[in-house]
Coordinates of C-alpha atoms and ligand atoms in Angstrom, one line a residue:
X28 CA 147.5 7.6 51.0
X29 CA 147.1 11.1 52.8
X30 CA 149.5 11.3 55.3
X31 CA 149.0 13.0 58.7
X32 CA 151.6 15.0 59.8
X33 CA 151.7 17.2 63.3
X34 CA 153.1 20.4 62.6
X35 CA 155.0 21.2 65.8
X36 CA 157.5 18.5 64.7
X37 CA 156.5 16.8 61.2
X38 CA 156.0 13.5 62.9
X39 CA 153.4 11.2 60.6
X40 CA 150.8 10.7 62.9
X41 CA 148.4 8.5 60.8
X42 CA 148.3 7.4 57.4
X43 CA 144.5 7.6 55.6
X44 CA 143.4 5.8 52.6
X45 CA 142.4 9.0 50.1
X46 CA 139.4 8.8 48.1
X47 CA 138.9 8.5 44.7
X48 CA 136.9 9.3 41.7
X49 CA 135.1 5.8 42.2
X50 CA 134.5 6.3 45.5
X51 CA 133.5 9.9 45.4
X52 CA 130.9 8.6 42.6
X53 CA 129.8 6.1 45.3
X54 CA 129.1 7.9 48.0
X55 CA 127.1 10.6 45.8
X56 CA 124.9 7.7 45.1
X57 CA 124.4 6.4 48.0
X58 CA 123.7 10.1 49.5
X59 CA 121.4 10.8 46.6
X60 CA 119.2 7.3 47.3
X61 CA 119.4 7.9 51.1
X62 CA 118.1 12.3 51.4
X63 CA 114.6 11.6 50.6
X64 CA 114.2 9.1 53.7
X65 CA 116.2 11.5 55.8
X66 CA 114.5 14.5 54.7
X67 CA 111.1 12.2 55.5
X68 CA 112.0 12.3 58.9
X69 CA 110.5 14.6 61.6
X70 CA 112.1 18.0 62.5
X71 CA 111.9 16.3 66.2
X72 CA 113.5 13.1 65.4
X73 CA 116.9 14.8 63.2
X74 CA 117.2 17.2 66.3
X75 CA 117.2 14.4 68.6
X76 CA 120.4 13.0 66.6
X77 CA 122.0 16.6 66.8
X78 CA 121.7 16.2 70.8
X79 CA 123.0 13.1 70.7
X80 CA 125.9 14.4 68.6
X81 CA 126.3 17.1 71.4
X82 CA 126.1 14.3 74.0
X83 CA 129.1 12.5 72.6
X84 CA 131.0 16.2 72.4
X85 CA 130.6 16.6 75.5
X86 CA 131.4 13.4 76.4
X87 CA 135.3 13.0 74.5
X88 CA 135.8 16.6 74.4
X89 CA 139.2 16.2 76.0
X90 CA 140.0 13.2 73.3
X91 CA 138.8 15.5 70.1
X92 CA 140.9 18.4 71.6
X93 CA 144.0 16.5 71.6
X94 CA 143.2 15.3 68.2
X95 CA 142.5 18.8 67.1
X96 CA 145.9 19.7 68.5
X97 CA 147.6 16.9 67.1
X98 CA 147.0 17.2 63.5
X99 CA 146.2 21.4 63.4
X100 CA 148.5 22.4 66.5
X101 CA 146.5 24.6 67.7
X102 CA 147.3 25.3 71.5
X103 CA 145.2 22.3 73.7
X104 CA 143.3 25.3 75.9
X105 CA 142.1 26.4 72.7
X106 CA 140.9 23.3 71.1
X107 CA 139.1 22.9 73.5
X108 CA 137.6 26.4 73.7
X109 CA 136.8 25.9 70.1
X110 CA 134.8 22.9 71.2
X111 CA 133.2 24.5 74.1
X112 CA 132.0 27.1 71.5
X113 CA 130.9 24.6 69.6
X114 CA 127.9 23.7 72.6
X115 CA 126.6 27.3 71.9
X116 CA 126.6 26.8 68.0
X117 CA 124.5 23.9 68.9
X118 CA 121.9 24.7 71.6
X119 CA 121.5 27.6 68.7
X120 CA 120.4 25.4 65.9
X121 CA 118.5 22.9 68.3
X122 CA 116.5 25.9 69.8
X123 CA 116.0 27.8 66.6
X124 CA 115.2 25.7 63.4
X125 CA 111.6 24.7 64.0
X126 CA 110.8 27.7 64.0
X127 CA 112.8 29.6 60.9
X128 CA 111.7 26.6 58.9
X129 CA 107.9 26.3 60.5
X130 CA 105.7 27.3 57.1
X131 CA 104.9 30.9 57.5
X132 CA 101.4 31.6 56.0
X133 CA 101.9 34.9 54.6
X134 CA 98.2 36.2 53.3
X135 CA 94.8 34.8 53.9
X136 CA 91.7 36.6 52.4
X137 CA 88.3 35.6 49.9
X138 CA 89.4 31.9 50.1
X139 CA 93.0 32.8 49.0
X140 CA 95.8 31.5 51.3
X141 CA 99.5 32.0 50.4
X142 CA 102.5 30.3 52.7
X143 CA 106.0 29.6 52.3
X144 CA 107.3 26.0 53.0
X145 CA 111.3 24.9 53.7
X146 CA 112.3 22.2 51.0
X147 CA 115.8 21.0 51.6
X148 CA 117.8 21.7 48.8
X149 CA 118.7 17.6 48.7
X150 CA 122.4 16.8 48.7
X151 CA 124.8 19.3 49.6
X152 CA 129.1 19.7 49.3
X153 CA 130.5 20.9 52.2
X154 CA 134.0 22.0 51.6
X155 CA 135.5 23.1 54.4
X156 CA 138.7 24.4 55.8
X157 CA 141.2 23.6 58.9
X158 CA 141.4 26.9 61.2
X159 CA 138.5 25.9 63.3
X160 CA 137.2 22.7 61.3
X161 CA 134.2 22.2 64.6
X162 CA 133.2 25.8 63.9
X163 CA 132.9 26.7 60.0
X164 CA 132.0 22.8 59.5
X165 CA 129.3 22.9 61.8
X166 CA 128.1 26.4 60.7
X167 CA 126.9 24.1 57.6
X168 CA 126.1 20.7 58.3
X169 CA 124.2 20.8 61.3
X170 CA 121.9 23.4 59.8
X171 CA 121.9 21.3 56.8
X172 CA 121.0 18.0 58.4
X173 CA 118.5 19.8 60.2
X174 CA 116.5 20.9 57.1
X175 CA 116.7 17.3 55.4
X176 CA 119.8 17.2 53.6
X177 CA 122.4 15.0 52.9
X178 CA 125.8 16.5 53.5
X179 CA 128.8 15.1 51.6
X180 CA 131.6 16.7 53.9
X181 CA 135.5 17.1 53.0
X182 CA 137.2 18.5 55.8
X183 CA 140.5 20.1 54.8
X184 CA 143.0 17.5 54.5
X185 CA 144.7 19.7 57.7
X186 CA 141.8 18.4 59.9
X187 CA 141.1 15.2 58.5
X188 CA 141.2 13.4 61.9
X189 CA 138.8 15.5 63.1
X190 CA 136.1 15.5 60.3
X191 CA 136.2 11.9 60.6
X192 CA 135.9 12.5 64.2
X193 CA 132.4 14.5 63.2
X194 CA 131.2 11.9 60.8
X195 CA 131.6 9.0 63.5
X196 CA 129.6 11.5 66.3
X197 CA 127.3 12.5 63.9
X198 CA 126.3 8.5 63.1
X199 CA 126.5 7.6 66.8
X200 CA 123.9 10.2 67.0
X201 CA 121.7 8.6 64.6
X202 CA 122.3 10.0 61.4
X203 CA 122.3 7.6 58.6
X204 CA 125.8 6.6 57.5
X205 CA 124.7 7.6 53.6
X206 CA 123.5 10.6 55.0
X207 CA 126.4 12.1 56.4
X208 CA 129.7 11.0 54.3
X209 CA 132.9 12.3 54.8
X210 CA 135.2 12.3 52.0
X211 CA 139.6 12.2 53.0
X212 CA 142.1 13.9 50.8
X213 CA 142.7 17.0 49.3
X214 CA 141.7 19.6 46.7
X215 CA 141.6 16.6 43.8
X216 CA 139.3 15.0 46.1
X217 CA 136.9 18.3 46.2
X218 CA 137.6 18.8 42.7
X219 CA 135.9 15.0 42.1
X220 CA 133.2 16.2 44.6
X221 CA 132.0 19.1 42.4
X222 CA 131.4 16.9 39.4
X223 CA 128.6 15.0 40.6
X224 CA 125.3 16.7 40.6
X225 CA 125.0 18.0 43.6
X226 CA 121.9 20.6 44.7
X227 CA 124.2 23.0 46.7
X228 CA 128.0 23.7 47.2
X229 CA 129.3 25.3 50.8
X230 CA 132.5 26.0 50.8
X231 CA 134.9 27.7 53.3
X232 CA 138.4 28.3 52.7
X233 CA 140.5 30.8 50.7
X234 CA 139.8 33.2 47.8
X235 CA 141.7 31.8 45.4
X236 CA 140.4 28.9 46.1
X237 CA 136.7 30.0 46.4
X238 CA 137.5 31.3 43.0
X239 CA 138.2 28.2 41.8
X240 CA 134.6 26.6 43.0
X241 CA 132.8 29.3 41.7
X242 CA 134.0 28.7 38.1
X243 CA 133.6 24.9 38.7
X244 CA 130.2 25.0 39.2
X245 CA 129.1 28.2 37.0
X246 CA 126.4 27.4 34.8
X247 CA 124.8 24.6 37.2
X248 CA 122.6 27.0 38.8
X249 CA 123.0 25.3 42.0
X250 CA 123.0 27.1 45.2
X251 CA 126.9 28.7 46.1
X252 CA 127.9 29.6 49.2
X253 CA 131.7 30.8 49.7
X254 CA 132.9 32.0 52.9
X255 CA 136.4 33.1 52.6
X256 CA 139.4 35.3 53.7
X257 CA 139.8 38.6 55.0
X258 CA 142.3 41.4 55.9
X259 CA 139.9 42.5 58.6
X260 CA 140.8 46.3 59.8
X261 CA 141.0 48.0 63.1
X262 CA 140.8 51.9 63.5
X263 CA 142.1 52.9 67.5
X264 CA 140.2 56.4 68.4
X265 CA 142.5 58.5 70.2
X266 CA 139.6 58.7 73.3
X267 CA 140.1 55.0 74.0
X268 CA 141.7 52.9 76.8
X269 CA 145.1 52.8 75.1
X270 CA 145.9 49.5 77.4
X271 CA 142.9 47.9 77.4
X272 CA 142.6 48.3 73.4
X273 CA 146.6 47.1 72.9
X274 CA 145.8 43.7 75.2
X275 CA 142.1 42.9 73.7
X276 CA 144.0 43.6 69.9
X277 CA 146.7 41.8 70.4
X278 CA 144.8 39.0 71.6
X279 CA 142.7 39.5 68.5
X280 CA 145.5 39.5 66.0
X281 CA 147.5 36.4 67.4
X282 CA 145.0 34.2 68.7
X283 CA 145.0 30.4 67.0
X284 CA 148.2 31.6 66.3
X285 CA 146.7 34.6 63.7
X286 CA 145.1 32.0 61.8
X287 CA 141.6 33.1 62.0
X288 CA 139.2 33.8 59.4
X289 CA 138.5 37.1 61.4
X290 CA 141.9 37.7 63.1
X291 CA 142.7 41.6 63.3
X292 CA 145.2 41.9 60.2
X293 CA 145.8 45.5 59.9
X294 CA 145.9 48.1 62.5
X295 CA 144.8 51.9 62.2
X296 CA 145.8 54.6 65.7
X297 CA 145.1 57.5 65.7
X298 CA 148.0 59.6 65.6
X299 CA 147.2 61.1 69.6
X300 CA 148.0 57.7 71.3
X301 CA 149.6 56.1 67.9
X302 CA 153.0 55.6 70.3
X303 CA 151.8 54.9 73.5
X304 CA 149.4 52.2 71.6
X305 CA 152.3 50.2 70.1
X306 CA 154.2 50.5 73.1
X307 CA 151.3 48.7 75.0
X308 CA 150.5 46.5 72.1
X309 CA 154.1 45.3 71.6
X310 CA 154.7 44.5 75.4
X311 CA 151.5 42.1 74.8
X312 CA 153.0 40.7 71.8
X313 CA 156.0 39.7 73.5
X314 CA 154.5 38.6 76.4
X315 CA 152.4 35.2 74.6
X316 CA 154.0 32.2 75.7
X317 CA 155.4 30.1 72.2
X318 CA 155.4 27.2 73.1
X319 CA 154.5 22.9 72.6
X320 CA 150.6 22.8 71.5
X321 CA 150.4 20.2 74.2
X322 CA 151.2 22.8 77.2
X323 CA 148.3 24.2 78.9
X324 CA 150.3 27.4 79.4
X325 CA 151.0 27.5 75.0
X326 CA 149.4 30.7 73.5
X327 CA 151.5 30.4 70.0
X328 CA 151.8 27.1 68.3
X329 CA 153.4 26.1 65.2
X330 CA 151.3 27.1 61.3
X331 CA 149.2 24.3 60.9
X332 CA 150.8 24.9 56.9
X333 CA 154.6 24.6 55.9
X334 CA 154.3 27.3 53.4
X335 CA 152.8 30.2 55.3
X336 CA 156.2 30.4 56.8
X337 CA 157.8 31.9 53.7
X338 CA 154.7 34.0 52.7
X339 CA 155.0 35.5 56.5
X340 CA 159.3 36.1 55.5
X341 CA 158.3 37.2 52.4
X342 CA 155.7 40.4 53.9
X343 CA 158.4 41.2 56.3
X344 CA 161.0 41.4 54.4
X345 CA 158.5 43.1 51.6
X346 CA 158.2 45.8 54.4
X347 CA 161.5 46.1 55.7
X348 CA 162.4 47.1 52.3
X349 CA 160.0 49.5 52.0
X350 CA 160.6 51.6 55.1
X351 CA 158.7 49.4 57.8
X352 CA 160.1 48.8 61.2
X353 CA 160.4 45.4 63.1
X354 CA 159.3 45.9 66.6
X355 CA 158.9 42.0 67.4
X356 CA 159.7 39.0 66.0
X357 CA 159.8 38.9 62.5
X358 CA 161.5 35.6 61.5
X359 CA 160.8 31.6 61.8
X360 CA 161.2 29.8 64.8
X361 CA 163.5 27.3 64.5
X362 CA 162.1 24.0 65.9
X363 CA 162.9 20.7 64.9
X364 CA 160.7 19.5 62.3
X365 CA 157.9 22.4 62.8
X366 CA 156.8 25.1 61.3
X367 CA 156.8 28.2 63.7
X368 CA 157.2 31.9 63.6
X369 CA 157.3 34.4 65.9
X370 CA 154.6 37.1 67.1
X371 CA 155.8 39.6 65.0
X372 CA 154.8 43.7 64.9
X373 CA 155.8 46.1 62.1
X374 CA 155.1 49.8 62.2
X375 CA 155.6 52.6 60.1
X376 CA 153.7 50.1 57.4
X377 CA 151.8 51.8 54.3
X378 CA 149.4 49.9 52.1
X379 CA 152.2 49.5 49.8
X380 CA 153.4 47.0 51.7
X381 CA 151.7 43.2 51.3
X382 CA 151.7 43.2 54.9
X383 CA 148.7 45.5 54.6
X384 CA 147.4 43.9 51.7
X385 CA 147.5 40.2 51.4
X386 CA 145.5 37.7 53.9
X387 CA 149.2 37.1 56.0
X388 CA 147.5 34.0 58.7
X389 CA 150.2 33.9 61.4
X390 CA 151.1 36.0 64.4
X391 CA 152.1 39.1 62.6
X392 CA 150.4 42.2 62.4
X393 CA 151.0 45.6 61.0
X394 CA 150.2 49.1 62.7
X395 CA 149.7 52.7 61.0
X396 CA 149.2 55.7 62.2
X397 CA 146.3 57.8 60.6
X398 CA 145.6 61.7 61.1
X399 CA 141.8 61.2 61.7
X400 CA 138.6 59.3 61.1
X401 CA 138.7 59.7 57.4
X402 CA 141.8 58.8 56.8
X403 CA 140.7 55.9 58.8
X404 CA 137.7 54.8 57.3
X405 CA 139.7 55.4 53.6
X406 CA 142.2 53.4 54.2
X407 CA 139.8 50.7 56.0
X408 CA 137.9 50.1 52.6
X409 CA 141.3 50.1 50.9
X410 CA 141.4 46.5 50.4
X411 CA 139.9 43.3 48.3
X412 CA 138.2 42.1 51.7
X413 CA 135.4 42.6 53.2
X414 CA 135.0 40.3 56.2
X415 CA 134.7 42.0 59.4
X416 CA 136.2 45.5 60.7
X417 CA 136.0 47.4 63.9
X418 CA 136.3 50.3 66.1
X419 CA 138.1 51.4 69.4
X420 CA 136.4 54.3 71.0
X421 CA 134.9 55.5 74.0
X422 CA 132.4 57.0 71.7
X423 CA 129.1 54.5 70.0
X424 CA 128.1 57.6 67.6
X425 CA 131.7 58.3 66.8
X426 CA 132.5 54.3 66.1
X427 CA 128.8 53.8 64.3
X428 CA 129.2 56.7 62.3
X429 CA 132.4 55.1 61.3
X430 CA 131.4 51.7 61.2
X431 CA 128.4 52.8 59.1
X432 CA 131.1 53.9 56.1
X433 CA 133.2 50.2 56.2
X434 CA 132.3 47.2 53.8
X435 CA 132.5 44.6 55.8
X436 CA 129.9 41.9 56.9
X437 CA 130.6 42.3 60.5
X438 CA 131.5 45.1 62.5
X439 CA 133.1 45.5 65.8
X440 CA 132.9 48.3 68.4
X441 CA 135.4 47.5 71.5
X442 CA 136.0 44.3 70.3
X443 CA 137.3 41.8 68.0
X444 CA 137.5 38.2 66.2
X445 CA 134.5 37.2 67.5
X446 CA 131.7 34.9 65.9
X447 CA 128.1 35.0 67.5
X448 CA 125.7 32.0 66.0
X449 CA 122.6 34.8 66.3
X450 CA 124.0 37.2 64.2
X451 CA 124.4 36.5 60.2
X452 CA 128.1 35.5 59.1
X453 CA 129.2 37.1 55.7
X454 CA 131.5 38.6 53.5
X455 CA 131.4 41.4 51.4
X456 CA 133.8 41.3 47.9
X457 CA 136.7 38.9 48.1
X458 CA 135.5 38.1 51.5
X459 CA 132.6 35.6 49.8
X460 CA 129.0 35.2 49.2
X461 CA 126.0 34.0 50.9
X462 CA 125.9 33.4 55.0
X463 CA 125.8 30.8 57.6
X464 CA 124.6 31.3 61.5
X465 CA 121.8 33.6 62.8
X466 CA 118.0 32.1 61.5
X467 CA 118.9 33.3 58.3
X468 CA 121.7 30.4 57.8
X469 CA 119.3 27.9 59.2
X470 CA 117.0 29.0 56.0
X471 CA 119.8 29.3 53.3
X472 CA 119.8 25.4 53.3
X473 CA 116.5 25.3 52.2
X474 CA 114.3 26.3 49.1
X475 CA 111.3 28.5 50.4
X476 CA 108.5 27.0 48.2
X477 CA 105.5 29.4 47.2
X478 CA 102.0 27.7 48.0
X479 CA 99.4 29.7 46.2
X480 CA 96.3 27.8 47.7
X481 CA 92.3 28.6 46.8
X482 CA 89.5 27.1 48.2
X483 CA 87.0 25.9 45.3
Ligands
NAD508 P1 141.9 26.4 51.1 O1 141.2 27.3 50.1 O2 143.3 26.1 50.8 O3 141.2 25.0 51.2 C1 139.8 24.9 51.6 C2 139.3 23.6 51.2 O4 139.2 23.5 49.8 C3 140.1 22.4 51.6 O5 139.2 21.4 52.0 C4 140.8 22.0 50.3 O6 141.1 20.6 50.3 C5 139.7 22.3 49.3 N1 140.2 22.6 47.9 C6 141.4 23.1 47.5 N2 141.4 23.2 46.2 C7 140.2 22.8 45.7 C8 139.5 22.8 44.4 N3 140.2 23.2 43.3 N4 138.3 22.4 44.3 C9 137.6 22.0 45.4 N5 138.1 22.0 46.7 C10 139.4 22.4 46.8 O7 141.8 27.1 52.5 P2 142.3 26.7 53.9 O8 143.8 26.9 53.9 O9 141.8 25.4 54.3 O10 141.7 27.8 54.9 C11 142.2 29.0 55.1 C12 141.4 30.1 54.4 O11 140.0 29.9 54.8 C13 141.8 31.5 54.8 O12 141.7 32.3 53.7 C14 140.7 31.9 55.8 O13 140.5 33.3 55.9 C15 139.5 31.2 55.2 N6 138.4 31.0 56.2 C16 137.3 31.7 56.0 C17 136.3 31.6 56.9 C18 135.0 32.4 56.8 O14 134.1 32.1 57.6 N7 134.9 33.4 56.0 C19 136.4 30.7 58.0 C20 137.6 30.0 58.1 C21 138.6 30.1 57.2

């Protein structure tokens, strides 16, 4: 049994049969027999379903928040921004996959034709992970559906309420129970997942993880996609705003309580405004209301995990030790039966310190003061990672020249932890491989077939 626990107060909230190698084999099967009348569908009829799902979003949006919040606790106004952004995702993929997956003749000439078709791959594994399960799970599955695929989808065992939530909108909507399964537990039950035979894995989650997956599946030549974690950088210019740039940084740092994919994790200022910048930011910092994930005024809510408690005690103190100073914060909340911490800022931080190393997923962040642009740009490629990275400056030249020099998938000017479905989502190094959103994750679950066609 997986139990469901809410992680403001450790209360069980449900208790969920887990699957199983049997039933893992099962539902490959059935997913396996069922693709080829799903793919046979038309493009018109599978989008149909997607608007459907939509409908019924829209329609329990305030139920699936407070389940979001219950199991994740993640503040209520968020959940249900998170499902708000969810609509966008949406009208994306329903206004732009007939035509990234239309075929595309390419030449005609002499009676020689050549055009590119969209195969689905067949049956995909979506593993997926808890921070915003509506977001990276959708990022896959509806794209995937769309194309013709089968999606066998195991939400984190964090969000487990709410991928079952999906699954029974997703089959309101029409799709064929066999089409869309999702599978309950955790990383055993992935693990069981990865030894069927399936034609793609999509994973989001964490390196080490991802890590894992990759080696799994090595040799299958299947189709890999691993979207993972980052220690996303922020340089501050000294020509910037110095208020506006603390409030829209500390927003990005602690929002979803710091546990985003893209959350700003280090901080670079320029040595000009470096103390009037952490003056501003720190006043922010303190100013985010902690409080029950319920309350519509709650900015910080509990770690959805137990354990990222001590790996946020451990960087402090890792800092501390090293010569950093506490400005805010810097210890757990203590809260009956939760897991909290508070918004915590460190200063005088070097990249010595985990703090600016190590993925740290909570409300903490730390903030060094660099000399100039290079040093900036140096230290901003000074890391595994390689998700996203941005730039704070009155300037565009100054921040694209800048920009141009970081390794990240995404970059930022004036802003920050932000996820637009028409713009490709990647990582570079540690950060993953492969893409969703934009046209280009529409055709990434698809296998572009070459027709080489000559008249007799
Ligand atoms: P995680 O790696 O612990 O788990 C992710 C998923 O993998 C879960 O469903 C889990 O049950 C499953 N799993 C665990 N071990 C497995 C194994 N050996 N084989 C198969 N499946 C296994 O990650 P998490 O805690 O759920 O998510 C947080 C991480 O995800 C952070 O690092 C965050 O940055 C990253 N993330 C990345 C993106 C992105 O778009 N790049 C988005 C959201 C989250």
């Amino acid at each position: 049994m997986l139990n469901i626990t809410n992680p403001a107060n450790g209360s069980v909230i449900a208790e969920l049969p887990e699957d199983a190698h049997e039933s893992v084999v099962a539902k490959y099967r059935a997913a396996r027999t069922a693709q080829p009348a799903w793919a046979a569908t038309t493009l018109e009829h599978r989008l149909a379903c997607i608007r459907r799902f939509r409908e019924g979003i829209v329609r329990d949006l305030d139920k699936l928040a407070a389940i979001l919040t219950s199991e994740v606790g993640k503040p209520i106004r968020q959940s249900r921004n998170e499902l708000n952004g969810l609509l966008g995702r949406l009208d994306f993929f329903l206004n732009e996959t007939a035509a990234a997956l239309a075929p595309r003749q390419v030449f005609d000439d002499a009676g020689l034709r050549e055009v590119i078709e969209h195969e689905p791959l067949g049956v995909i594994a979506n593993i997926s992970a808890w921070n915003y399960p509506y977001f990276v799970g959708s990022n896959v599955f509806v794209p995937a559906l769309l194309a013709g695929n089968a999606v066998l989808y195991k939400p984190s065992e964090y969000a487990t309420l709410t991928g079952l939530e999906i699954g029974r909108l997703l089959h309101a909507g029409g799709v064929p129970q066999e089409a869309f399964q999702v599978l309950v537990g955790g990383g055993h039950v992935g693990i069981e997942l990865l030894k069927e035979p399936v034609d793609g894995v999509f994973f989001t989650g964490s390196y080490a993880t991802g890590k894992r997956i990759a080696e799994a599946v090595a040799g299958r030549m299947i189709k890999l996609q691993l979207e993972l974690g980052g220690k996303d950088p922020t340089y501050v210019c000294d020509d910037v705003d110095v208020a506006a740039a603390a409030s829209s940084l500390a927003d990005g740092a602690m929002y979803n309580t710091g546990q985003s994919c893209c959350s700003v994790e280090r901080i670079y200022v320029h040595e000009k405004i470096h103390d009037a910048f952490v003056d501003a930011f720190v006043r922010e910092a303190k100013s985010f209301k902690v409080g029950e994930p319920t309350a519509e005024d709650s900015y910080i809510g509990p770690l959805t995990r137990a354990q990222q408690v001590k790996v946020l005690q451990m960087q402090v103190a890792d800092a501390v030790a090293k010569g950093a100073q506490l400005l805010a914060g810097g210890k757990p909340i203590d809260w009956p039966g939760g897991h909290w911490f508070e918004p915590t800022v460190l200063v005088n931080v070097n990249h010595d310190m985990l703090v600016m190393r190590e993925e740290s997923f909570g409300p903490i962040i730390g903030i060094q003061k660099v000399a100039d642009d290079d040093e900036a740009v140096r230290l901003m490629n000074d890391t595994d990672y390689g998700l996203t990275a941005g730039v704070y400056a009155k300037n565009e030249a100054r921040a694209k020249t800048i920009l141009a020099q970081v390794h990240a998938g995404s970059v930022y000017w004036n802003c920050c932890d932000r996820v637009s479905p028409r713009l490709p989502w990647s990582g570079v190094k540690h950060s993953g491989v492969g893409l969703t959103l934009s046209t280009y994750g529409i055709e990434t679950f698809t296998r572009p077939k070459a027709w080489h066609l000559r008249a007799p």
